[in-house]
Coordinates of C-alpha atoms in Angstrom, one line a residue:
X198 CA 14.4 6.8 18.6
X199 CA 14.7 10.5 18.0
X200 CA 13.4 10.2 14.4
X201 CA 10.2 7.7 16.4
X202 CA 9.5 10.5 18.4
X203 CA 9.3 13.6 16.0
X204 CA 7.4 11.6 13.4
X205 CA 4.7 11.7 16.9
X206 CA 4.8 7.7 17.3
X207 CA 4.5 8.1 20.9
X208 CA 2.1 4.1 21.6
X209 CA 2.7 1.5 19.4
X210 CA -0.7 0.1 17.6
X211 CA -1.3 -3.4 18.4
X212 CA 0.3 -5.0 15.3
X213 CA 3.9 -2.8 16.1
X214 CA 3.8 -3.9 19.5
X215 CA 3.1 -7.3 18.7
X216 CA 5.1 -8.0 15.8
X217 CA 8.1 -5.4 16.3
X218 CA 10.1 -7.7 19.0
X219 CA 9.9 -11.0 16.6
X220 CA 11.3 -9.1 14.2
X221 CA 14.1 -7.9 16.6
X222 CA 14.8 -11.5 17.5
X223 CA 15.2 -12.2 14.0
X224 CA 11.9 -14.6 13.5
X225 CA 9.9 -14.5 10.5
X226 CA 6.6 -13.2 11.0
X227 CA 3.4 -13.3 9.6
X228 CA 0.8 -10.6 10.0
X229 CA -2.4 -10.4 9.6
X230 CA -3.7 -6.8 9.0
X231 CA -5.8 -4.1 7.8
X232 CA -4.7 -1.4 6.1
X233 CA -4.5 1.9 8.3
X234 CA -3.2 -0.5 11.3
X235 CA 0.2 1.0 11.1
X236 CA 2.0 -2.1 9.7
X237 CA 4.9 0.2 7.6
X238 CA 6.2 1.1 10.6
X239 CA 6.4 -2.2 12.1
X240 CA 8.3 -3.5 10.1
X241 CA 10.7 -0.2 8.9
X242 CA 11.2 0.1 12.8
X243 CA 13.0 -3.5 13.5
X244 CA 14.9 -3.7 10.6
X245 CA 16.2 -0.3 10.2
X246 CA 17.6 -1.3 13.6
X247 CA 18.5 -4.5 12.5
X248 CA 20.8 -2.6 9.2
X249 CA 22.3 -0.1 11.8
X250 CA 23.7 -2.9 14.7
X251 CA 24.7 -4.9 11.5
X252 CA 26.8 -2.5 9.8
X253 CA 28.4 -1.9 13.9
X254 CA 29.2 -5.5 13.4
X255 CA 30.8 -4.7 9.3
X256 CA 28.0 -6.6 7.4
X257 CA 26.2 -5.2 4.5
X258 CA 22.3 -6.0 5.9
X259 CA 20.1 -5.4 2.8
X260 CA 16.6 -5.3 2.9
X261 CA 14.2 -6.2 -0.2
X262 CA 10.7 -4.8 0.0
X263 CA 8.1 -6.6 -2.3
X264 CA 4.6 -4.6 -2.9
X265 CA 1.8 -4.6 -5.2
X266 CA 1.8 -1.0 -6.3
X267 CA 3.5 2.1 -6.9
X268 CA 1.7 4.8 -4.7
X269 CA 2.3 2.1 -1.8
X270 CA 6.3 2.2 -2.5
X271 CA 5.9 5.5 -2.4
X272 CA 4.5 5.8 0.9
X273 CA 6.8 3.1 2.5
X274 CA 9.6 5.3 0.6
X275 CA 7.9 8.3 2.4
X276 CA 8.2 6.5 5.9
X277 CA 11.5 5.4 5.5
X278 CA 13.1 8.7 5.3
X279 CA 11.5 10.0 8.0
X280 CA 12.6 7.0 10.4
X281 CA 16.2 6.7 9.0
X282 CA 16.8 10.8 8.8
X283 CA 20.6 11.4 9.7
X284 CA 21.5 7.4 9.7
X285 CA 23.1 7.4 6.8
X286 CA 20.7 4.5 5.2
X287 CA 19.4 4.9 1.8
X288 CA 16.7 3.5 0.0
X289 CA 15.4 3.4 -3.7
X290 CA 12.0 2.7 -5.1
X291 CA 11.7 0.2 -8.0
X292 CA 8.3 0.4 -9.9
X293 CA 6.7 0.2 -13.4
X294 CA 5.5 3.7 -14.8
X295 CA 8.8 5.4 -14.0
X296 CA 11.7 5.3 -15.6
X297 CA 14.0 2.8 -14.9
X298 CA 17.5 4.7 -15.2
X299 CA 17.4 6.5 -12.5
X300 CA 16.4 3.5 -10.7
X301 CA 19.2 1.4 -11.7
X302 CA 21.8 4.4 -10.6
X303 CA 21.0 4.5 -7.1
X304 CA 20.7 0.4 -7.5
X305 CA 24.4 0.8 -8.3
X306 CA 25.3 2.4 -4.6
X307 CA 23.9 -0.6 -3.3
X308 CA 21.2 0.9 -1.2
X309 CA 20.2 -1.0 2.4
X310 CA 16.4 -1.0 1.4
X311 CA 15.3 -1.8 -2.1
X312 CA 11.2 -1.2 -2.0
X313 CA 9.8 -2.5 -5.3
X314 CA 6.4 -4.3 -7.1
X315 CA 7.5 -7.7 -8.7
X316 CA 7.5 -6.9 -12.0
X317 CA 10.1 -4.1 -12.3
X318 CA 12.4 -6.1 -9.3
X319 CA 12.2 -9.0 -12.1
X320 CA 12.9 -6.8 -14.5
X321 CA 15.6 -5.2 -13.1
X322 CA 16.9 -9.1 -12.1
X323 CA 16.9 -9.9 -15.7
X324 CA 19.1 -7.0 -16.7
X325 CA 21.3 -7.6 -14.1
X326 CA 21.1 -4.6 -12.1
X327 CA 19.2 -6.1 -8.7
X328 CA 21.3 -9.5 -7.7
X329 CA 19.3 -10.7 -4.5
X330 CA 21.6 -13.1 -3.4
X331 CA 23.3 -9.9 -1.3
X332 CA 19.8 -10.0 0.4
X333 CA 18.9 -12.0 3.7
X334 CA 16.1 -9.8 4.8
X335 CA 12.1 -9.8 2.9
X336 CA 8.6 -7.9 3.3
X337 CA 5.9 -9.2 1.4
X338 CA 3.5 -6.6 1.9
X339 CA -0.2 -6.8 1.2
X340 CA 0.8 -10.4 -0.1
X341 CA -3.1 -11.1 -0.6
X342 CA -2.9 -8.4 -3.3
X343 CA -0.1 -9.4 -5.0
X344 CA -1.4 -12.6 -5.5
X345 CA -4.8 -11.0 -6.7
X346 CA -2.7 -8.9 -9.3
X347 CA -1.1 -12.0 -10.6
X348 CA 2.1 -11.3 -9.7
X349 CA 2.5 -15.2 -8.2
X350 CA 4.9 -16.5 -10.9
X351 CA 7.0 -13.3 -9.9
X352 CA 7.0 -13.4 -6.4
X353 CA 8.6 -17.1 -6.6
X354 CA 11.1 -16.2 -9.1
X355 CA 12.1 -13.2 -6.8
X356 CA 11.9 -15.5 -3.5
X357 CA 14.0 -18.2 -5.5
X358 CA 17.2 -16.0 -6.3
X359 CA 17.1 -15.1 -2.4
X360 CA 19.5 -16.7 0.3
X361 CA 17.8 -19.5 1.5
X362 CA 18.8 -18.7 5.1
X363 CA 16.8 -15.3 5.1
X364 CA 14.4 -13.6 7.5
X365 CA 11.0 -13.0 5.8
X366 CA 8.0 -10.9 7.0
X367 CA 4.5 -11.1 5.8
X368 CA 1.5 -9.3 5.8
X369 CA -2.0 -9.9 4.2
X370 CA -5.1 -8.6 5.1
X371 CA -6.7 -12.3 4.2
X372 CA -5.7 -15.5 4.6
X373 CA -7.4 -17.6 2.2
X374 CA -6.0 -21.4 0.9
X375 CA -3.0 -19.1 -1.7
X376 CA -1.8 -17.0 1.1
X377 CA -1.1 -20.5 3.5
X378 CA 0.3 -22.1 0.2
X379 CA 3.2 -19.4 -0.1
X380 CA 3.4 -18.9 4.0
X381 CA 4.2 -22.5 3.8
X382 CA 6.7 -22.1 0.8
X383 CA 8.8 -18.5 2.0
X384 CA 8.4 -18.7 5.7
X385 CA 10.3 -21.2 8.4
X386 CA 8.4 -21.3 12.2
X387 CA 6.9 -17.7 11.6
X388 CA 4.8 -16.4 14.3
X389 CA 1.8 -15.2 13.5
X390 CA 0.1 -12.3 14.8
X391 CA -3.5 -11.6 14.1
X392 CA -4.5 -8.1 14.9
X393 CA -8.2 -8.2 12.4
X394 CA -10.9 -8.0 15.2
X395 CA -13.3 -7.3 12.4
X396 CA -13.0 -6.3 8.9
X397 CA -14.2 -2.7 8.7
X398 CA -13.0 -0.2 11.0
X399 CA -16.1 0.8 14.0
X400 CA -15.1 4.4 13.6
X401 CA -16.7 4.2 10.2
X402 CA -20.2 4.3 9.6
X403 CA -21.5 2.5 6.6
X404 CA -24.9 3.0 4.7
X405 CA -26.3 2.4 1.2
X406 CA -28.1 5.1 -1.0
X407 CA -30.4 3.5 -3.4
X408 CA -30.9 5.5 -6.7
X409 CA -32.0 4.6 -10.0
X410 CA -29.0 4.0 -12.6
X411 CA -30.0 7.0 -15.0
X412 CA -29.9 9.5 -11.6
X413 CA -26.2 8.2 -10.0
X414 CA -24.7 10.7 -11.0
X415 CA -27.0 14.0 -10.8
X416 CA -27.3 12.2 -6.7
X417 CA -23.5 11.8 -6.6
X418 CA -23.1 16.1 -7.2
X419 CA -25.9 16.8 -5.0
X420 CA -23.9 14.9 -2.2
X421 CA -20.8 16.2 -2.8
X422 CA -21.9 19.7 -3.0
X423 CA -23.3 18.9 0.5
X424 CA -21.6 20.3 4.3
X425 CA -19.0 18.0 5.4
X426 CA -18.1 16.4 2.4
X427 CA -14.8 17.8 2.2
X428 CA -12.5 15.2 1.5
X429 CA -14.2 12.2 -0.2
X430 CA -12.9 9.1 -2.4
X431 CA -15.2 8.0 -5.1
X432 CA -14.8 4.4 -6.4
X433 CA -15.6 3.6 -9.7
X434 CA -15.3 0.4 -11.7
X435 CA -13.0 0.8 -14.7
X436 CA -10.0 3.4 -15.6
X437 CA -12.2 4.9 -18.2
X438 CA -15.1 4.9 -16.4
X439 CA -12.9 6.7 -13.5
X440 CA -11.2 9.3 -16.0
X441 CA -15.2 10.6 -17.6
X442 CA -16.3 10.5 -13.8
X443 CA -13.5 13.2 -12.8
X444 CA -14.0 15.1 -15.8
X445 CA -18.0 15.7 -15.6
X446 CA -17.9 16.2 -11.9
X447 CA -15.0 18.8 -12.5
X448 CA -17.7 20.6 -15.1
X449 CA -20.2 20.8 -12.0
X450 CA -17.8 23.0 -10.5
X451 CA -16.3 20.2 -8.1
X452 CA -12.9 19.6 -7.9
X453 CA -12.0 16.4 -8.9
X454 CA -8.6 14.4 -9.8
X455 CA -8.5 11.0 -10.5
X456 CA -6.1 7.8 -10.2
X457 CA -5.9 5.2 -12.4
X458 CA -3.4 2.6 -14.2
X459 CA -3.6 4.1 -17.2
X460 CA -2.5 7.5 -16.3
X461 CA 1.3 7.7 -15.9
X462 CA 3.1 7.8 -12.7
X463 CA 3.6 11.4 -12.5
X464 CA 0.3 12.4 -13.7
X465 CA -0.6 9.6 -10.4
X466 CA 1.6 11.0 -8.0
X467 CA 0.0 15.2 -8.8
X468 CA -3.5 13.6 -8.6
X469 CA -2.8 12.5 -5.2
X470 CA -0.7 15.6 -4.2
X471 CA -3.7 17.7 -4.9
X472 CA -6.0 15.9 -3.0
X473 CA -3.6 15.3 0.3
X474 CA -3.1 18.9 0.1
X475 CA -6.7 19.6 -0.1
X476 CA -6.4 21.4 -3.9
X477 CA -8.9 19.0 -4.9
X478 CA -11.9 17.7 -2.2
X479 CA -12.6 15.2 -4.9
X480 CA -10.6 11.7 -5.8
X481 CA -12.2 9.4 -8.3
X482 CA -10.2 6.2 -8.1
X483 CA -9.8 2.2 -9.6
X484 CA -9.7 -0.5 -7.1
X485 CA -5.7 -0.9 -8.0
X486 CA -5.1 2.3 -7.6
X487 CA -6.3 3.1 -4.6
X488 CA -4.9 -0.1 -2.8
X489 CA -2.6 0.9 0.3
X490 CA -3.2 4.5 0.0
X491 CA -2.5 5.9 3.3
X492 CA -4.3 9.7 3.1
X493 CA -5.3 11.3 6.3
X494 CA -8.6 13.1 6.7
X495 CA -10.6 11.6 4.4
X496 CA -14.2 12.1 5.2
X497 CA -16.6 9.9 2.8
X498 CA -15.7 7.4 0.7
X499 CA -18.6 6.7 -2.0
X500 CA -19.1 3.2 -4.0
X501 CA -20.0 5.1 -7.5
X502 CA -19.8 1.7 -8.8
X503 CA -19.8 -1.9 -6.4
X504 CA -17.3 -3.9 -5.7
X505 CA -16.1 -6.8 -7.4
X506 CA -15.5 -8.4 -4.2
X507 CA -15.9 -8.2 -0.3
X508 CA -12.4 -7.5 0.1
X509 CA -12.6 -4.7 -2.3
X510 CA -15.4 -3.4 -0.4
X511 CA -13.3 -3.5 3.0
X512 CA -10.2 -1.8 1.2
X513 CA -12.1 1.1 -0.6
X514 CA -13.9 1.7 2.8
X515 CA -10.6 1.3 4.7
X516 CA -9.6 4.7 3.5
X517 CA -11.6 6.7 6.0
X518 CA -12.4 6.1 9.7
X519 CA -8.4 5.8 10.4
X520 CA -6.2 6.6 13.0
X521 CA -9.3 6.9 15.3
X522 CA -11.2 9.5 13.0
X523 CA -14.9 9.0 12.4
X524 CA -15.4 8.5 8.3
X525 CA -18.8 8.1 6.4
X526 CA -18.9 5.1 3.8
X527 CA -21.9 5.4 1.2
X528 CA -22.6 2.7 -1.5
X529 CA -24.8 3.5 -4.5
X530 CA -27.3 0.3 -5.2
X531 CA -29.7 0.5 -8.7
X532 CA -33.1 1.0 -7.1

């Protein structure tokens, strides 16, 4: 509670207050939520619990938390510490792009809460360093974008070394025909909580810029070098595309970073560092990359190139307007 309290968690949101006594009763819940709604906490909160009035009871209570990509491990990682400070609960992060030794040595203390995307947990299965059958508790976390990342094959391989008696939690933004399939497959009775009122956040305010293709970019520094656009996340289409975006706006004089899959995790990790920090007012970033990130203060976000997808659109646009801030979300259109 004193950890709740300094982090300055003083209301729950609606999807903690919601789905945070389920999970203390031990049902298996199924959320349905935006990004930005505060979900990492409501499920970190219950079953930190949960691991602390097991171990009073001398049971090893392990946790397995399945996610689509790094920089969102690294943020529930982030949250985790700073709810379990001084409990004596550890956790370790399992994801591709970082090497895996270190992982598999804390793996080895048998940590309560193992946070991991699918394909380094299989990996890690397959050497025999991760044995889930130790494991009754699951998150699936932004399940919708797992499955989008084809990581289906994984996530039932994963599921299927589990306990069968096990308490799972579940969280997608969408809940298309796939999500129900695999609710229906990993979850018994789950309650499900639906906290999506709309899609986009009212606190943002959405307009298009139409520009001709050959003048996107010479509009994109005249914006940026505009008042107020201090902290703004610019989507483009393709890792390449993202990398020579970053660079040329970096020779206006801006200061850009950028985040995509091809850059390594560390490289990933200072790009984002710079920008939280406000080192750089400028983050280019992929659709993958950018999934989950949880940065505060970010004032624009700006469609360089559309979206695949609706959902794409609501994610990327996700990023500002949060935790009751106002945020500006610009889409470029050829015209």
């Amino acid at each position: 509670k004193e950890n709740i309290v300094s982090k300055g968690y003083l209301l729950p949101t609606p999807i903690q207050d919601k789905s945070i006594p389920h999970v203390l009763k031990g049902e298996d819940v199924v959320g349905l939520a935006t990004t930005g709604t505060g979900k990492t906490a409501a499920f970190l909160v219950p079953l930190i619990d949960k691991v602390i009035k097991m171990r009073a009871l001398g049971r090893d209570e392990r946790v397995l938390v399945m996610i689509p990509t790094r920089e969102l491990a690294i943020q529930i990682e982030q949250e985790f510490w700073g709810f379990a400070k001084r409990l004596g609960i550890n956790a370790v992060v399992c994801v591709g792009g970082a090497s895996i030794d270190p992982q598999i040595r804390v793996l080895r203390k048998n940590p309560a809460f193992v946070i991991g995307t699918p394909g380094r947990l299989k990996d890690l299965m397959e050497r025999r360093e991760l044995n889930l059958s130790k494991f009754s508790t699951v998150v699936l976390d932004e399940a919708d974008r797992m499955l989008d990342m084809g990581f289906i094959d994984d996530m039932r391989f994963i599921m299927s070394k589990m306990q069968a008696e096990r308490h799972t939690l579940f969280f997608s933004a969408t809940m298309g025909k796939d999500i129900e399939r695999l609710v229906h497959d990993f979850l018994k009775n789950p309650m499900v909580i639906n906290v999506k009122t709309r899609d986009t956040a009212e606190t943002i305010d959405q307009d298009v810029i139409r520009v001709p293709r050959a003048q996107k970019f010479e509009r994109l520094v005249e914006l940026l070098k505009s008042p107020g656009f201090d902290k703004t996340l610019v989507f483009g289409r393709t890792k390449h595309g993202v990398e020579r975006l970053a660079k040329d706006l970096s020779r206006e004089g801006i200061r850009a970073e950028s985040i995509h899959g091809d850059k390594t995790h560390g490289k990933r990790q200072k790009a984002l560092g710079l920008f939280k920090q406000n080192h750089a007012s400028v983050l280019v970033a992929t659709d993958v990359a950018a999934r989950g990130l949880d940065i505060s203060g970010v004032s624009h976000v700006i469609n360089f190139d559309l979206p695949a997808t609706y959902e794409d659109y609501t994610h990327r646009i996700g990023r500002t307007g949060r935790a009751g801030k106002t945020g500006v979300a610009l889409t470029f259109i050829d015209g």
